[in-house]
Amino acid sequence: MDGKRRPGPGPGVPPKRARGGLWDDDDAPRPSQFEEDLALMEEMEAEHRLQEQEEEELQSVLEGVPPSAIDPRWLRPTPPALDPQTEPLIFQQLEIDHYVGPAQPVPGGPPPSRGSVPVLRAFGVTDEGFSVCCHIHGFAPYFYTPAPPGFGPEHMGDLQRELNLAISRDNRGGKELTGPAVLAVELCSRESECSPGISGLGGPLGRPLGEPRRAGRQWGQPWGDGRCSLPAVLGVRGRSQAPASSCLTGIFPEPERDPVIQICSLGLRWGEPEPFLRLALTLRPCAPILGAKVQSYEKEEDLLQAWSTFIRIMDPDVITGYNIQNFDLPYLISRAQTLKVQTFPFLGRVAGLRSNIRDSSFQSKQTGRRDTKVVSMVGRVQMDMLQVLLREYKLRSYTLNAVSFHFLGEQKEDVQHSIITDLQNGNDQTRRRLAVYCLKDAYLPLRLLERLMVLVNAVEMARVTGVPLSYLLSRGQQVKVVSQLLRQAMHEGLLMPVVKSEGGEDYTGATVIEPLKGYYDVPIATLDFSSLYPSIMMAHNLCYTTLLRPGTAHKLGLTEDQFIRTPTGDEFVKTSVRKGLLPQILENLLSARKRAKAELAKETDPLRRQVLDGRQLALKVSANSVYGFTGAQVGKLPCLEISQSVTGFGRQMIEKTKQLVESKYTVENGYSTSAKVVYGDTDSVMCRFGVSSVAEAMALGREAADWVSGHFPSPIRLEFEKVYFPYLLISKKRYAGLLFSSRPDAHDRMDCKGLEAVRRDNCPLVANLVTASLRRLLIDRCVGSRICSLCIWHLPALNILPVALCLSACLCVSVSSSRSPCLLVSFCLTLTLSASIWGSRNPPRLCA
DNA sequence: AGCTTTTATCCCTTCTCTATATTGC
DNA sequence: CTGCACGAACAAAGCAATATAGAGAAGGGATAAAAGCT
Ligand SMILES: Cc1cn([C@H]2C[C@H](O)[C@@H](COP(=O)(O)OP(=O)(O)OP(=O)(O)O)O2)c(=O)[nH]c1=O
Ligand SMILES: [Mg+2]
């Protein structure tokens, strides 16, 4: 392969642009700036890069790759001609970024500045699989600032001049941007979203229009889902690709030292069951593999170069793999740098734009600190399955092997790391074995991506919350809430203020009802509010825009029925005065969750059920994060009045629910036994109605839930969720029970909350022992002295008996120093047992 | 001097407090 | 022009609860040295 060729279709000149004609008619009434911006996003002229690229690509294919290696199916279909004047171009946005490029006049927009301007660039695919790159001109970054008293139109010229002067003085934007930074200053009147709804605080606000140098770094992603009008469940017919590379190595492969010996890639069109391409690039000859294309190179430089070229030709929309983000891709780039393969690191969609490695880290209270590397690949979505799994699923092990087994029931092709070197140094058959292993490594993440419906779920989340796909893996919950807030605020012409965040004290959260600990051999019905915090915010119209500062209610002459006072003493106006933004956002999120739940109810396949459950859970977390956002004191817009009110209402509600249930279901009211709430956490109550059958408990639970719901304003709803029978209540947030919900005559499963059985910070021995004991206790109902002798014979933990015995000498020391009763009991039991089994000639059959 | 008693010291266990990990909502 | 040091800016859903390890204090028993008695 000719290593000297420039990558891709030539230097990074942005391709030609067509203009949409939306504002060609200058006489047409001008929409407000907000609507304009929105419309710009919606109706933007877009152009197909493919057509002009294809010739070049073919050229490069012919030069770089043996003609026999080119399969026309690798390339995308040729897009039909599109008349931007008449036809809309509808596509799913995959990524959006911005660059500084030559100005283009936008009809009806601000006057074109000379020189370079910031341009938004959206990448995506259409339903037919055509690749789209949309250059969005005419968007000038802007901000609002309150005008000082006495500021009038006559001062605007001065302000603009001064601003430009100040900006050119501290020359921070670099040389990319030329011409004046501030294009215009306008006066307008807007209301800040944090101010009380009808306070009339919104004075005149100055509006410098466009200050590219600073703002170029400030703006995020306006209305990120590209306003795409595809149906909710869409087919992105893109290509996913899973590279996996093997390295010759000792323990830690070092890109400065250890060569890359194979790179395997699979190509898949979304919606098709099997990859249309399996490609193994190897160093040194390799025997053919059925169903895969093998290409061998003598020089490592050529191998890397070939892969880089391949990526550009195949042009995938999505790239997946396992830990590619932190290992494979950075390794390949570093290795190429070491070998001085100059044309390698151009993996993105913009020709001539270098892919570089950047260190970044994400930290939040939930996840702790996570350090990652970022390899830039403009226009492609990187869906590293490891990152996806780390965020979405709680697993005991995240190795590809464990994960594949867990979700797919498949194991990896096992090749010991230590023999990779030997295999590579063997013959073409041993290298073939290595390639098969490598292909499997690429195949598994791809299968996971498809089976776990990662893309479908991610696209839904991106659309609902209005952020680019890549944010879902690289950013947290705040950005999603901010994006939705901005979207909603824009609809209503409100502005979001910039507030300085300072840390403060924690506020009071939810109540956990003191548990009546014990073993219950009667059915316990569980009632739970559906989406408690979101529904509180909706029911009481809690929002930044409905909050009344202390005393304002009186000042504005609001009557008592126009506002409410929350348990914390804060005041909010009712819907009749103004409907809050947050309730509307929540409506949207909850309706998305409702759709997901409806799909879940229809599904029967266990894995798909698990996936759909994950999807509805993710939407639930997003909705709860709206509440969390208002209480995030190190955040963009904290408002403790809202979050404290929410938890305050919540505390009142669980208490009231408990009272209601215990007051209605009493002997005096004609029930056989008085009901008792034995436990409850935040928004749930566990009730003992005193009935002995599950069916009766279910009936009473349903009735009680409906009756209690009537005591709260819509959309707050208490739901009957499940019955536990029997129920073992150990302490707050720690209990177990057999769960009945779908039918009264058979339990659905055993449910464990907070016990060692579900925690991941114990050794498997403890977890297995606890699980097995609970099984005996709850399912086999062995209570009393027999429990020990019965349960221990069926411990899965016994599988490790011989090992335990051998290691007991050393283990004893470390175990006995532990203070954990669980661990001690497990270990002692195991030890006793192993001794007795060791001695018996015919050990009992161990159950798996 | 030899024995007993007192006291200081060491070592061990037990308790308390804090930080961390993880889960439940 | 490049490399380095420094500061600013950016980003980060929430609280309640349990279990456990580790550090350190407190307390008790064993032991040996010191003191006291005959
Ligand atoms: C799960 C969860 C709950 N909460 C709070 C807000 C929830 O409304 C409240 C009750 O938790 P849940 O009952 O677990 O959740 P939910 O009521 O929102 O949804 P549903 O019952 O329909 O499944 O606890 C959070 O703040 N963050 C969370 O991650
Ligand atoms: Mg709930």
PDB file of N, CA and C in Angstrom, chain A residues 52 103 121 135 178 292 298 369 389 437 475 512 568 571 618 621 625 633 669 694 730 760 782:
ATOM      1  N   GLU A  52     -19.494  13.613  -4.334  1.00  0.00           N
ATOM      2  CA  GLU A  52     -18.189  14.082  -4.777  1.00  0.00           C
ATOM      3  C   GLU A  52     -17.073  13.261  -4.160  1.00  0.00           C
ATOM      4  N   ALA A 103     -17.505  32.857   5.442  1.00  0.00           N
ATOM      5  CA  ALA A 103     -18.886  33.272   5.659  1.00  0.00           C
ATOM      6  C   ALA A 103     -19.735  33.042   4.422  1.00  0.00           C
ATOM      7  N   ARG A 121     -21.981  22.126  12.231  1.00  0.00           N
ATOM      8  CA  ARG A 121     -21.862  21.039  11.263  1.00  0.00           C
ATOM      9  C   ARG A 121     -22.512  19.791  11.867  1.00  0.00           C
ATOM     10  N   HIS A 135     -24.062  21.736   6.853  1.00  0.00           N
ATOM     11  CA  HIS A 135     -23.360  22.926   7.348  1.00  0.00           C
ATOM     12  C   HIS A 135     -24.380  24.011   7.636  1.00  0.00           C
ATOM     13  N   THR A 178     -11.722  36.475  11.766  1.00  0.00           N
ATOM     14  CA  THR A 178     -11.326  37.810  11.352  1.00  0.00           C
ATOM     15  C   THR A 178     -12.557  38.699  11.406  1.00  0.00           C
ATOM     16  N   ALA A 292     -14.621 -14.907   5.894  1.00  0.00           N
ATOM     17  CA  ALA A 292     -13.930 -13.666   6.232  1.00  0.00           C
ATOM     18  C   ALA A 292     -12.906 -13.354   5.161  1.00  0.00           C
ATOM     19  N   GLU A 298       3.407  -7.540   5.183  1.00  0.00           N
ATOM     20  CA  GLU A 298       4.699  -7.881   5.757  1.00  0.00           C
ATOM     21  C   GLU A 298       5.164  -6.804   6.718  1.00  0.00           C
ATOM     22  N   ARG A 369     -15.014   8.960  40.301  1.00  0.00           N
ATOM     23  CA  ARG A 369     -14.211   9.543  39.248  1.00  0.00           C
ATOM     24  C   ARG A 369     -13.840   8.472  38.234  1.00  0.00           C
ATOM     25  N   LEU A 389     -21.826  -0.520  29.082  1.00  0.00           N
ATOM     26  CA  LEU A 389     -22.180  -1.441  30.158  1.00  0.00           C
ATOM     27  C   LEU A 389     -21.883  -0.842  31.526  1.00  0.00           C
ATOM     28  N   TYR A 437      -9.706 -15.809  16.749  1.00  0.00           N
ATOM     29  CA  TYR A 437      -9.913 -15.264  18.085  1.00  0.00           C
ATOM     30  C   TYR A 437     -10.190 -13.772  18.009  1.00  0.00           C
ATOM     31  N   ARG A 475     -21.084  12.546  29.065  1.00  0.00           N
ATOM     32  CA  ARG A 475     -21.543  13.587  29.979  1.00  0.00           C
ATOM     33  C   ARG A 475     -22.545  13.008  30.959  1.00  0.00           C
ATOM     34  N   VAL A 512     -37.626   7.165  55.842  1.00  0.00           N
ATOM     35  CA  VAL A 512     -37.695   5.713  55.780  1.00  0.00           C
ATOM     36  C   VAL A 512     -38.425   5.275  57.044  1.00  0.00           C
ATOM     37  N   THR A 568     -42.243  23.380  53.215  1.00  0.00           N
ATOM     38  CA  THR A 568     -41.070  24.131  53.670  1.00  0.00           C
ATOM     39  C   THR A 568     -41.358  25.620  53.755  1.00  0.00           C
ATOM     40  N   GLU A 571     -43.447  29.378  48.356  1.00  0.00           N
ATOM     41  CA  GLU A 571     -44.714  29.596  47.661  1.00  0.00           C
ATOM     42  C   GLU A 571     -44.554  29.500  46.156  1.00  0.00           C
ATOM     43  N   ALA A 618     -33.891   3.984  32.559  1.00  0.00           N
ATOM     44  CA  ALA A 618     -33.064   5.132  32.183  1.00  0.00           C
ATOM     45  C   ALA A 618     -33.935   6.381  32.072  1.00  0.00           C
ATOM     46  N   VAL A 621     -34.803   7.521  35.557  1.00  0.00           N
ATOM     47  CA  VAL A 621     -33.691   8.232  36.183  1.00  0.00           C
ATOM     48  C   VAL A 621     -33.591   9.640  35.619  1.00  0.00           C
ATOM     49  N   SER A 625     -33.856  12.940  37.705  1.00  0.00           N
ATOM     50  CA  SER A 625     -32.724  13.848  37.669  1.00  0.00           C
ATOM     51  C   SER A 625     -33.173  15.292  37.514  1.00  0.00           C
ATOM     52  N   GLN A 633     -26.233  21.488  44.151  1.00  0.00           N
ATOM     53  CA  GLN A 633     -25.694  22.799  44.526  1.00  0.00           C
ATOM     54  C   GLN A 633     -24.441  23.155  43.765  1.00  0.00           C
ATOM     55  N   ASN A 669     -63.734  -1.060  61.530  1.00  0.00           N
ATOM     56  CA  ASN A 669     -64.384  -0.860  60.240  1.00  0.00           C
ATOM     57  C   ASN A 669     -64.812  -2.172  59.591  1.00  0.00           C
ATOM     58  N   VAL A 694     -52.472 -14.826  49.325  1.00  0.00           N
ATOM     59  CA  VAL A 694     -51.909 -13.795  48.456  1.00  0.00           C
ATOM     60  C   VAL A 694     -53.022 -13.083  47.705  1.00  0.00           C
ATOM     61  N   ILE A 730     -35.115  -7.310  57.588  1.00  0.00           N
ATOM     62  CA  ILE A 730     -33.943  -7.306  58.451  1.00  0.00           C
ATOM     63  C   ILE A 730     -33.681  -5.934  59.042  1.00  0.00           C
ATOM     64  N   ARG A 760     -22.073  -6.173  45.524  1.00  0.00           N
ATOM     65  CA  ARG A 760     -20.917  -6.638  44.754  1.00  0.00           C
ATOM     66  C   ARG A 760     -19.619  -6.442  45.507  1.00  0.00           C
ATOM     67  N   CYS A 782     -38.046 -23.566  55.312  1.00  0.00           N
ATOM     68  CA  CYS A 782     -37.443 -24.280  56.431  1.00  0.00           C
ATOM     69  C   CYS A 782     -37.155 -23.287  57.532  1.00  0.00           C
TER      70      CYS A 782
END
